[in-house]
Amino acid sequence: MTGSESAANSPLLTLEGLRKAYPGVVANDNVSFTIRPGEVHALLGENGAGKSTLVKMIYGLVKPDRGEMTLENAPFTPANPAAARAAGVAMVFQHFSLFNALNVAENIALGMDNPPSPRDLSDQITQVSEAYGLPLDPTRIVGDLSAGERQRVEIIRCLLQNPRLLIMDEPTSVLTPQEVEILFHTLRKLTSEGTAILYISHKLEEIRSLCEHATVLRLGQVVDTCDPREKTASELAEMMVGESLHIPTRAKRDLGEVVLHLDGLSLPPSSSFGTSLKDISLELRAGEVLGIGGVAGNGQDELLTALSGEILAPAGAVCLHGNDIGALGPNPRRELGLLTAPEERLGHAAAPDMSLTENALLTGAVRENLTTHGFLKWGSVKDFAEKIIADFDVRTPGPENAARSLSGGNLQKFVIGREILQRPEVLVVNQPTWGVDASAAASIRQALLDLAAGGAAVIVISQDLDELMEISDRFTALNEGRLATPRPAQGLSVEDIGLMMGGAHDMHEAEAST
Amino acid sequence: MIRLEKRPSPSRLWTLTTPILAVIATMIVGGIMFWAMGKDPFETIRTIFWDPLFDETFGPYSRPQLLVKAGPLILIAIGLSLGFRAGIWNIGAEGQYIMGAIVGAGVGLAFYPTESVFLFPAMVIAGAFGGWAWAMIPGVLKVKFGTNEILVSLMLVYVAESILASMAQGLLRNPEGMGFPGSRNFARDFPAASNLEVISGTGMHWGVVAAFIAVIFGYVLLSRHMLGFQVRLTGEAPRAARFSGVKPTRLILFCLGTSGALAGMAGLFEVSGPAGQISIDFGSGYGFTAIIVAFLGRLHPVGILLAGLLMALTYIGGELAQLMLGLPAAAIQLFQGMLLFFLLAMDILSNYRIRLTKKGAV
């Protein structure tokens, strides 16, 4: 073996027997694997499998209880993220930590340990962004950037430190397909220079096209390793879940008459960094599932609140069965059969510190007849909560537990179940499976399809395109508050979808400059 | 090393026991303070907590006082707790209390010297109206212009105090009072408008009855009625409340209005009973102390009932300690402040678990 070969094959980062326990739960136990220079290493696992804890240990945010890490043959025990960065480990988080009111260069300077002078930094940003095909103007205000551009800010902040290991947590969840391509291009370029990438994602197709190694975590332990290029997506999913997955099936159904009709719905933004809705029109038929894609922050939340009745609509803009309901609040709309499930589970769809029983009352009071003259029928409320828990397989000791004690997936099943059990005529859900593990997500999708098969109309707003393609009859997308014309989902190509979502920002410049 | 760890849901056990622990901690630290002041801590604590109820000499006098003091505190605190539950901070109950007393007493004095049995109920309604209207000022300003109800309600206390001074010296002054400030004395001169004891010698006047009714009303509202659920929901998760169909403006006006009306009623019961007349120094701080009572009682109606009685006890016991042991009034106030401090500090136990960890094992 020659010297250069052994250098290329010697591991960059080795983890051995890492363990981290939190009270009541072992987040990681006996986790060992190695990452080699220049490889894209995928970390696979359901929510709660321990991926976040693991990368937090590598990034110095959490100290392992036991086990050792070795970075380039030297013991690696970062006391904090600054130490990890100094050793050459950088991380791009799923949720951006950027200040909307500052510009790109200022934001990057804030995240650096020793920022250079503003002028030098701007030059460096331009240089790096050109070198890696990530166009970004250092003088732009972050509040005006798209999610994809914000991610570039985070990536460039990392690249300026010349990392040897780049950790990316769910980087594509906020990107259009075109933007994903740009990102992958950048990542491949990085690996060709010897940088290793630890890649966390739920999106199995992406992992298959990008990664050479995958380590699968389940319940905090490494259960398998594989070369994802040699596996199918469903094989990978089964490795994660540990059981075979139920794939939602749709029954044949006939579309009925138009139940929900939006006509030129325009609303101003509710906050200074909110999105305005611009001239949204659509017709929704009974028995139909309409998928609305789009990158987060393009008006999804606003559309849902306009439909739920939290924000009132101008006259004639929102009609249910031909009646104008724009001026009605949430409860009168529920009475007429229009139900909604917002994206944010804790704090919007449910009250975190209240019991499941009380959360069942939160939307169920009117349709489930849970009050007499304003007095609560706690017995009926509890029965309703127990029915949701039983019918939708919500894992909890009982309805008296606080909503925040449930895992994300379980609470989501509760929230969706609460609306479905009220027999809606129109159900609007926003990100129904966001942060939900694969098997729970499959059962939620099945429940939505069954609801449509029963004659209800369903709108699913989601960032997960695979999900939308799986369950939608028609597809459309929100882009900067505008809704594209819905098209039949079957036969729609990825390019079509990407264009409906607004394509890639600055993509043409990117191609021109590289 | 001590670490705090958030509980998945608040502990019921600790929620119930922290008030008791807070009282014990107050006694210990208060005792040390009294000791440092050169007093016998045990005797002082006994004088404050035990003598008012069970001492042979003072008991018969101070036992009725317990209800007299606790009545307005409970009545006001029940109203405040509704708003506090919903995250609506009415700090100006003192002003509403004063305005209720002025309006209610004004109605009574306007009909002097009638003997109609309807006069007193009319005064109660007028008192509630006075407090309600005074609380509507921050309410409407908040709803219409987004002003901060904490500041507006608090500042209106000082306006109310000035109105009180003006009334005592002007419009409501006793025409037969030889020019001294202060209105006619209801108890002495005007039986039909007087807030009498329901059971003689117990201190149980109509205001105390109203306080007990308010406790029941508050309990039923919060635990059995949709409106109470909406109040709690708004406090816990405002966005979820809106999603659930709560109209924020209505809820703000309801909470401020109810707390104002109850505070106004308390003022009327006080002016027509224990205080006896509108006078410059009528405002005695019940409206502010009721804030402590509301929190001490965990914003729960039954808790407020107990907290009101406890607070009244420290008032009476404190006065007794001033009288018997020569303690300064400031020491008693400090002692009461400690009670709230410890209660809020111990609150952490119901939301967090305390864990002792060995050094290095973090």
Coordinates of C-alpha atoms in Angstrom, one line a residue, chain A residues 18-426:
Chain A
L18 CA -20.9 6.8 21.6
R19 CA -23.6 7.0 24.2
K20 CA -25.9 9.8 25.3
A21 CA -28.8 9.4 27.7
Y22 CA -31.3 11.9 28.6
P23 CA -33.6 11.3 31.6
G24 CA -36.0 8.6 30.6
V25 CA -34.6 8.0 27.1
V26 CA -31.3 6.8 25.7
A27 CA -30.8 9.0 22.6
N28 CA -27.7 7.2 21.4
D29 CA -26.1 4.0 22.5
N30 CA -23.0 2.3 21.3
V31 CA -22.9 4.3 18.0
S32 CA -19.8 3.6 15.9
F33 CA -19.0 4.4 12.3
T34 CA -16.3 6.2 10.3
I35 CA -16.4 9.0 7.7
R36 CA -13.7 9.1 5.1
P37 CA -12.5 12.3 3.4
G38 CA -14.4 13.1 0.3
E39 CA -17.4 11.0 0.9
V40 CA -21.0 11.9 1.3
H41 CA -22.2 9.9 4.3
A42 CA -25.9 9.6 4.9
L43 CA -27.4 9.4 8.4
L44 CA -30.8 7.7 8.1
G45 CA -33.4 7.2 10.7
E46 CA -36.9 8.1 11.7
N47 CA -37.7 11.0 14.0
G48 CA -36.5 10.3 17.4
A49 CA -33.9 7.7 16.2
G50 CA -31.2 9.9 17.6
K51 CA -29.7 11.6 14.5
S52 CA -29.9 15.1 16.0
T53 CA -28.2 14.1 19.2
L54 CA -25.5 12.4 17.3
V55 CA -24.6 15.3 15.2
K56 CA -24.9 17.6 18.2
M57 CA -22.2 15.5 19.8
I58 CA -19.9 15.9 16.8
Y59 CA -20.6 19.6 16.6
G60 CA -19.8 20.1 20.3
L61 CA -23.3 21.1 21.4
V62 CA -23.7 18.0 23.5
K63 CA -21.1 16.0 25.4
P64 CA -21.3 12.2 25.0
D65 CA -21.7 10.2 28.2
R66 CA -19.4 7.5 27.0
G67 CA -17.4 6.7 23.8
E68 CA -14.7 8.3 21.8
M69 CA -14.4 10.4 18.7
T70 CA -11.2 10.6 16.6
L71 CA -10.6 13.3 14.0
E72 CA -7.7 12.6 11.7
N73 CA -6.0 10.2 14.2
A74 CA -6.3 12.7 17.1
P75 CA -8.8 12.5 19.9
F76 CA -11.7 14.8 19.2
T77 CA -13.7 16.2 22.2
P78 CA -15.1 19.5 21.2
A79 CA -16.2 21.5 24.3
N80 CA -18.4 23.8 22.2
P81 CA -19.3 24.5 18.6
A82 CA -16.4 27.0 18.3
A83 CA -13.9 24.3 19.2
A84 CA -15.6 22.0 16.6
R85 CA -15.3 24.7 14.0
A86 CA -11.7 25.3 14.8
A87 CA -11.1 21.6 14.2
G88 CA -12.7 21.8 10.8
V89 CA -16.3 20.6 11.5
A90 CA -19.1 22.9 10.2
M91 CA -22.8 22.5 10.3
V92 CA -25.8 23.8 8.4
F93 CA -28.9 23.6 10.5
Q94 CA -32.4 22.7 9.4
H95 CA -33.7 25.9 10.9
F96 CA -31.7 29.0 9.9
S97 CA -30.2 31.3 12.5
L98 CA -30.2 34.5 10.5
F99 CA -31.3 38.0 11.3
N100 CA -33.9 39.2 8.8
A101 CA -33.1 42.8 9.2
L102 CA -29.3 42.5 8.5
N103 CA -27.7 41.9 5.1
V104 CA -25.9 38.8 4.0
A105 CA -22.4 39.9 4.9
E106 CA -23.4 41.1 8.3
N107 CA -25.1 37.8 9.0
I108 CA -22.1 35.8 8.0
A109 CA -19.8 38.0 10.1
L110 CA -22.0 37.4 13.1
G111 CA -21.6 33.7 12.8
M112 CA -17.8 33.8 12.5
D113 CA -15.4 33.5 15.4
N114 CA -12.9 36.0 13.9
P115 CA -14.7 37.9 11.1
P116 CA -12.4 39.8 8.7
S117 CA -13.2 43.5 7.8
P118 CA -16.5 44.0 6.0
R119 CA -14.9 44.7 2.6
D120 CA -12.6 41.6 2.7
L121 CA -15.6 39.5 3.8
S122 CA -17.7 40.7 0.9
D123 CA -14.9 39.8 -1.5
Q124 CA -14.5 36.4 0.1
I125 CA -18.3 35.8 0.0
T126 CA -18.4 36.6 -3.7
Q127 CA -15.3 34.5 -4.4
V128 CA -16.7 31.4 -2.6
S129 CA -20.1 31.8 -4.0
E130 CA -18.7 31.9 -7.5
A131 CA -16.3 29.0 -6.9
Y132 CA -19.1 26.7 -5.8
G133 CA -21.9 27.9 -8.0
L134 CA -24.0 29.5 -5.2
P135 CA -24.8 33.0 -6.4
L136 CA -25.3 35.4 -3.5
D137 CA -25.1 39.2 -3.3
P138 CA -23.4 40.1 0.1
T139 CA -25.3 43.4 0.3
R140 CA -28.8 42.0 0.1
I141 CA -31.1 42.1 3.2
V142 CA -31.7 38.5 4.4
G143 CA -35.4 39.3 5.0
D144 CA -35.9 39.6 1.3
L145 CA -34.2 36.3 0.4
S146 CA -35.9 33.1 -0.5
A147 CA -35.5 30.0 1.7
G148 CA -33.0 28.6 -0.8
E149 CA -30.9 31.8 -0.8
R150 CA -31.0 31.9 3.0
Q151 CA -29.6 28.4 3.0
R152 CA -26.8 29.5 0.8
V153 CA -25.9 32.1 3.4
E154 CA -25.6 29.4 5.9
I155 CA -23.5 27.2 3.6
I156 CA -21.2 30.0 2.6
R157 CA -20.7 30.9 6.2
C158 CA -19.5 27.3 6.7
L159 CA -17.4 27.2 3.6
L160 CA -15.5 30.3 4.5
Q161 CA -14.0 28.3 7.3
N162 CA -12.6 25.6 4.9
P163 CA -14.3 22.8 6.8
R164 CA -13.1 19.2 6.4
L165 CA -16.4 17.8 7.5
L166 CA -19.7 19.5 6.7
I167 CA -22.8 18.4 8.5
M168 CA -26.1 19.1 6.8
D169 CA -29.4 18.6 8.6
E170 CA -32.4 18.2 6.2
P171 CA -30.9 20.7 3.7
T172 CA -33.5 20.2 0.9
S173 CA -36.7 20.5 2.9
V174 CA -37.0 24.1 1.9
L175 CA -35.8 23.9 -1.7
T176 CA -37.4 23.6 -5.1
P177 CA -36.2 20.7 -7.2
Q178 CA -34.1 23.1 -9.3
E179 CA -32.5 24.5 -6.2
V180 CA -31.8 21.0 -5.0
E181 CA -29.9 20.4 -8.2
I182 CA -27.7 23.5 -7.5
L183 CA -27.1 22.3 -4.0
F184 CA -26.0 18.8 -5.1
H185 CA -23.7 20.3 -7.7
T186 CA -22.0 22.3 -4.9
L187 CA -21.8 19.3 -2.6
R188 CA -20.2 17.2 -5.3
K189 CA -17.7 19.9 -6.0
L190 CA -16.8 20.0 -2.3
T191 CA -16.3 16.3 -2.0
S192 CA -14.1 16.3 -5.1
E193 CA -11.8 18.6 -3.1
G194 CA -11.7 16.1 -0.2
T195 CA -14.4 17.6 2.1
A196 CA -16.5 15.0 3.8
I197 CA -20.2 15.5 4.2
L198 CA -22.5 14.0 6.8
Y199 CA -25.9 14.3 5.3
I200 CA -29.2 13.9 7.2
S201 CA -32.4 13.6 5.3
H202 CA -35.7 11.9 5.1
K203 CA -35.8 12.0 1.4
L204 CA -34.6 8.6 0.3
E205 CA -34.3 9.3 -3.4
E206 CA -31.9 12.1 -2.7
I207 CA -29.8 10.0 -0.5
R208 CA -29.7 7.3 -3.3
S209 CA -28.5 9.8 -5.8
L210 CA -26.0 11.7 -3.6
C211 CA -24.5 9.4 -0.9
E212 CA -22.0 6.6 -1.0
H213 CA -22.4 5.3 2.5
A214 CA -25.4 5.3 4.8
T215 CA -25.6 4.5 8.5
V216 CA -29.1 3.7 9.7
L217 CA -30.1 4.5 13.2
R218 CA -33.1 3.1 15.0
L219 CA -33.9 3.8 18.6
G220 CA -30.5 5.4 19.1
Q221 CA -28.4 2.4 17.8
V222 CA -26.8 1.7 14.5
V223 CA -28.9 -1.1 13.0
D224 CA -27.4 -1.2 9.6
T225 CA -25.0 0.3 7.1
C226 CA -25.3 0.1 3.3
D227 CA -24.4 1.7 0.0
P228 CA -27.7 3.5 -0.7
R229 CA -27.0 3.5 -4.4
E230 CA -27.5 -0.3 -4.4
K231 CA -30.8 -0.2 -2.5
T232 CA -34.3 0.9 -3.5
A233 CA -36.0 3.7 -1.6
S234 CA -38.5 1.2 -0.1
E235 CA -35.6 -1.0 1.1
L236 CA -34.0 2.0 2.8
A237 CA -37.4 2.9 4.4
E238 CA -37.8 -0.6 5.7
M239 CA -34.3 -0.5 7.2
M240 CA -35.2 2.7 9.0
V241 CA -38.6 1.6 10.3
G242 CA -37.6 -2.1 10.9
E243 CA -40.8 -3.3 9.3
S244 CA -42.4 -3.3 5.9
L245 CA -44.2 -0.1 5.1
H246 CA -47.8 0.2 4.3
I247 CA -48.1 2.2 1.1
P248 CA -51.3 4.2 0.9
T249 CA -53.8 3.0 -1.6
R250 CA -56.5 5.1 -3.2
A251 CA -59.9 3.8 -4.1
K252 CA -61.4 4.7 -7.4
R253 CA -63.7 7.6 -6.8
D254 CA -65.9 9.9 -8.8
L255 CA -65.6 13.6 -8.4
G256 CA -68.8 15.4 -7.3
E257 CA -69.9 19.0 -7.6
V258 CA -67.8 22.0 -6.7
V259 CA -67.8 22.5 -2.9
L260 CA -65.2 25.1 -2.2
H261 CA -64.6 28.0 -4.5
L262 CA -62.0 30.6 -4.1
D263 CA -62.3 33.6 -6.4
G264 CA -59.5 36.2 -6.6
L265 CA -58.6 35.9 -2.9
S266 CA -56.1 38.6 -2.0
L267 CA -55.0 39.4 1.5
P268 CA -52.3 41.8 2.8
P269 CA -49.5 40.2 4.9
S270 CA -50.3 39.7 8.6
S271 CA -46.8 40.6 9.8
S272 CA -43.9 42.6 8.3
F273 CA -42.1 39.5 7.1
G274 CA -45.3 37.7 6.2
T275 CA -46.5 36.9 2.7
S276 CA -49.5 38.5 1.0
L277 CA -51.9 36.3 -0.9
K278 CA -52.4 37.5 -4.4
D279 CA -55.4 36.7 -6.5
I280 CA -55.9 33.1 -5.5
S281 CA -58.6 31.2 -7.4
L282 CA -59.5 27.6 -7.4
E283 CA -62.4 25.2 -7.5
L284 CA -62.5 22.1 -5.4
R285 CA -64.8 19.2 -6.0
A286 CA -66.2 16.6 -3.6
G287 CA -64.1 13.5 -3.5
E288 CA -61.0 15.3 -4.8
V289 CA -57.5 15.7 -3.2
L290 CA -55.8 18.8 -4.3
G291 CA -52.1 19.0 -3.5
I292 CA -50.5 22.4 -3.0
G293 CA -46.8 22.4 -3.1
G294 CA -44.3 25.2 -2.6
V295 CA -41.4 26.2 -0.6
A296 CA -42.2 27.3 3.0
G297 CA -43.0 30.9 3.5
N298 CA -44.7 31.4 0.2
G299 CA -48.1 31.9 1.7
Q300 CA -49.0 28.4 3.0
D301 CA -49.8 29.6 6.5
E302 CA -51.7 32.6 5.2
L303 CA -53.8 30.5 2.9
L304 CA -54.7 28.1 5.7
T305 CA -55.7 30.9 8.1
A306 CA -57.8 32.5 5.4
L307 CA -59.6 29.2 4.9
S308 CA -59.9 28.4 8.7
G309 CA -61.6 31.8 9.3
E310 CA -58.8 33.1 11.6
I311 CA -58.4 35.8 9.0
L312 CA -61.5 37.0 7.3
A313 CA -61.7 37.3 3.5
P314 CA -63.2 40.0 1.3
A315 CA -66.8 39.5 0.1
G316 CA -67.2 36.8 -2.5
A317 CA -63.6 35.5 -2.3
V318 CA -64.3 32.3 -0.3
C319 CA -67.5 30.3 -1.1
L320 CA -68.6 27.0 0.3
H321 CA -71.5 25.3 -1.6
G322 CA -72.0 28.6 -3.4
N323 CA -72.5 30.6 -0.2
D324 CA -70.1 33.4 0.7
I325 CA -68.4 32.4 3.9
G326 CA -65.6 35.0 3.8
A327 CA -67.0 37.0 6.7
L328 CA -67.5 34.0 9.0
G329 CA -65.1 33.1 11.8
P330 CA -63.7 29.6 12.5
N331 CA -66.7 28.1 14.3
P332 CA -69.4 29.1 11.8
R333 CA -67.2 27.6 9.1
R334 CA -66.8 24.4 11.1
E335 CA -70.5 24.3 11.4
L336 CA -70.8 24.4 7.6
G337 CA -68.3 21.6 7.2
L338 CA -65.0 23.4 6.4
L339 CA -62.4 22.1 8.8
T340 CA -58.6 22.8 8.9
A341 CA -55.5 21.5 10.5
P342 CA -52.6 24.1 10.7
E343 CA -49.0 23.3 10.3
E344 CA -47.7 24.3 13.7
R345 CA -48.9 21.6 16.0
L346 CA -47.8 23.1 19.4
G347 CA -49.3 26.5 19.8
H348 CA -51.6 26.7 16.8
A349 CA -53.3 23.4 16.2
A350 CA -53.1 22.4 19.8
A351 CA -52.4 24.1 23.2
P352 CA -49.1 22.6 24.5
D353 CA -49.9 22.6 28.2
M354 CA -53.5 21.5 28.0
S355 CA -54.6 17.9 28.1
L356 CA -55.7 16.0 25.0
T357 CA -59.2 16.1 26.3
E358 CA -59.1 19.9 26.3
N359 CA -57.4 19.9 22.9
A360 CA -60.2 17.7 21.6
L361 CA -62.6 20.4 22.7
L362 CA -60.5 23.1 20.9
T363 CA -62.1 22.5 17.6
G364 CA -64.7 19.8 18.3
A365 CA -67.1 21.9 20.4
V366 CA -69.5 22.8 17.6
R367 CA -69.7 19.8 15.4
E368 CA -69.4 17.2 18.1
N369 CA -72.0 18.9 20.2
L370 CA -69.8 19.1 23.3
T371 CA -71.6 22.0 25.0
T372 CA -75.1 22.7 26.2
H373 CA -75.9 26.5 26.6
G374 CA -72.1 27.0 26.8
F375 CA -71.7 24.5 29.6
L376 CA -69.1 21.8 28.8
K377 CA -70.1 18.2 28.7
W378 CA -66.7 16.9 29.9
G379 CA -67.9 13.3 29.6
S380 CA -68.6 13.7 25.9
V381 CA -65.4 15.6 25.4
K382 CA -63.4 12.8 27.0
D383 CA -65.2 10.2 24.9
F384 CA -64.4 12.2 21.8
A385 CA -60.7 12.5 22.8
E386 CA -60.6 8.7 23.5
K387 CA -62.1 8.0 20.2
I388 CA -59.5 10.0 18.4
I389 CA -56.8 8.3 20.4
A390 CA -58.2 4.8 19.6
D391 CA -59.1 5.4 15.9
F392 CA -55.9 7.1 15.0
D393 CA -53.5 5.0 17.0
V394 CA -52.2 7.9 19.1
R395 CA -49.6 6.5 21.5
T396 CA -50.3 8.1 24.9
P397 CA -51.1 6.8 28.3
G398 CA -54.5 8.6 28.2
P399 CA -56.4 11.7 27.2
E400 CA -55.5 13.5 30.5
N401 CA -51.8 13.9 29.2
A402 CA -50.6 17.3 28.1
A403 CA -50.3 17.8 24.3
R404 CA -46.6 18.6 24.6
S405 CA -45.8 15.3 26.2
L406 CA -46.6 13.6 22.9
S407 CA -44.1 13.0 20.2
G408 CA -44.5 15.1 17.0
G409 CA -46.0 12.2 15.0
N410 CA -48.4 11.2 17.7
L411 CA -49.7 14.7 18.2
Q412 CA -50.0 15.1 14.4
K413 CA -52.2 12.0 14.3
F414 CA -54.3 13.4 17.1
V415 CA -54.7 16.8 15.3
I416 CA -55.6 15.2 11.9
G417 CA -57.8 12.6 13.6
R418 CA -59.6 15.3 15.5
E419 CA -60.7 16.9 12.2
I420 CA -61.4 13.8 10.3
L421 CA -63.6 12.3 13.0
Q422 CA -65.8 15.4 12.7
R423 CA -66.8 14.3 9.2
P424 CA -65.6 17.4 7.3
E425 CA -67.0 18.2 3.9
V426 CA -63.9 20.1 3.1

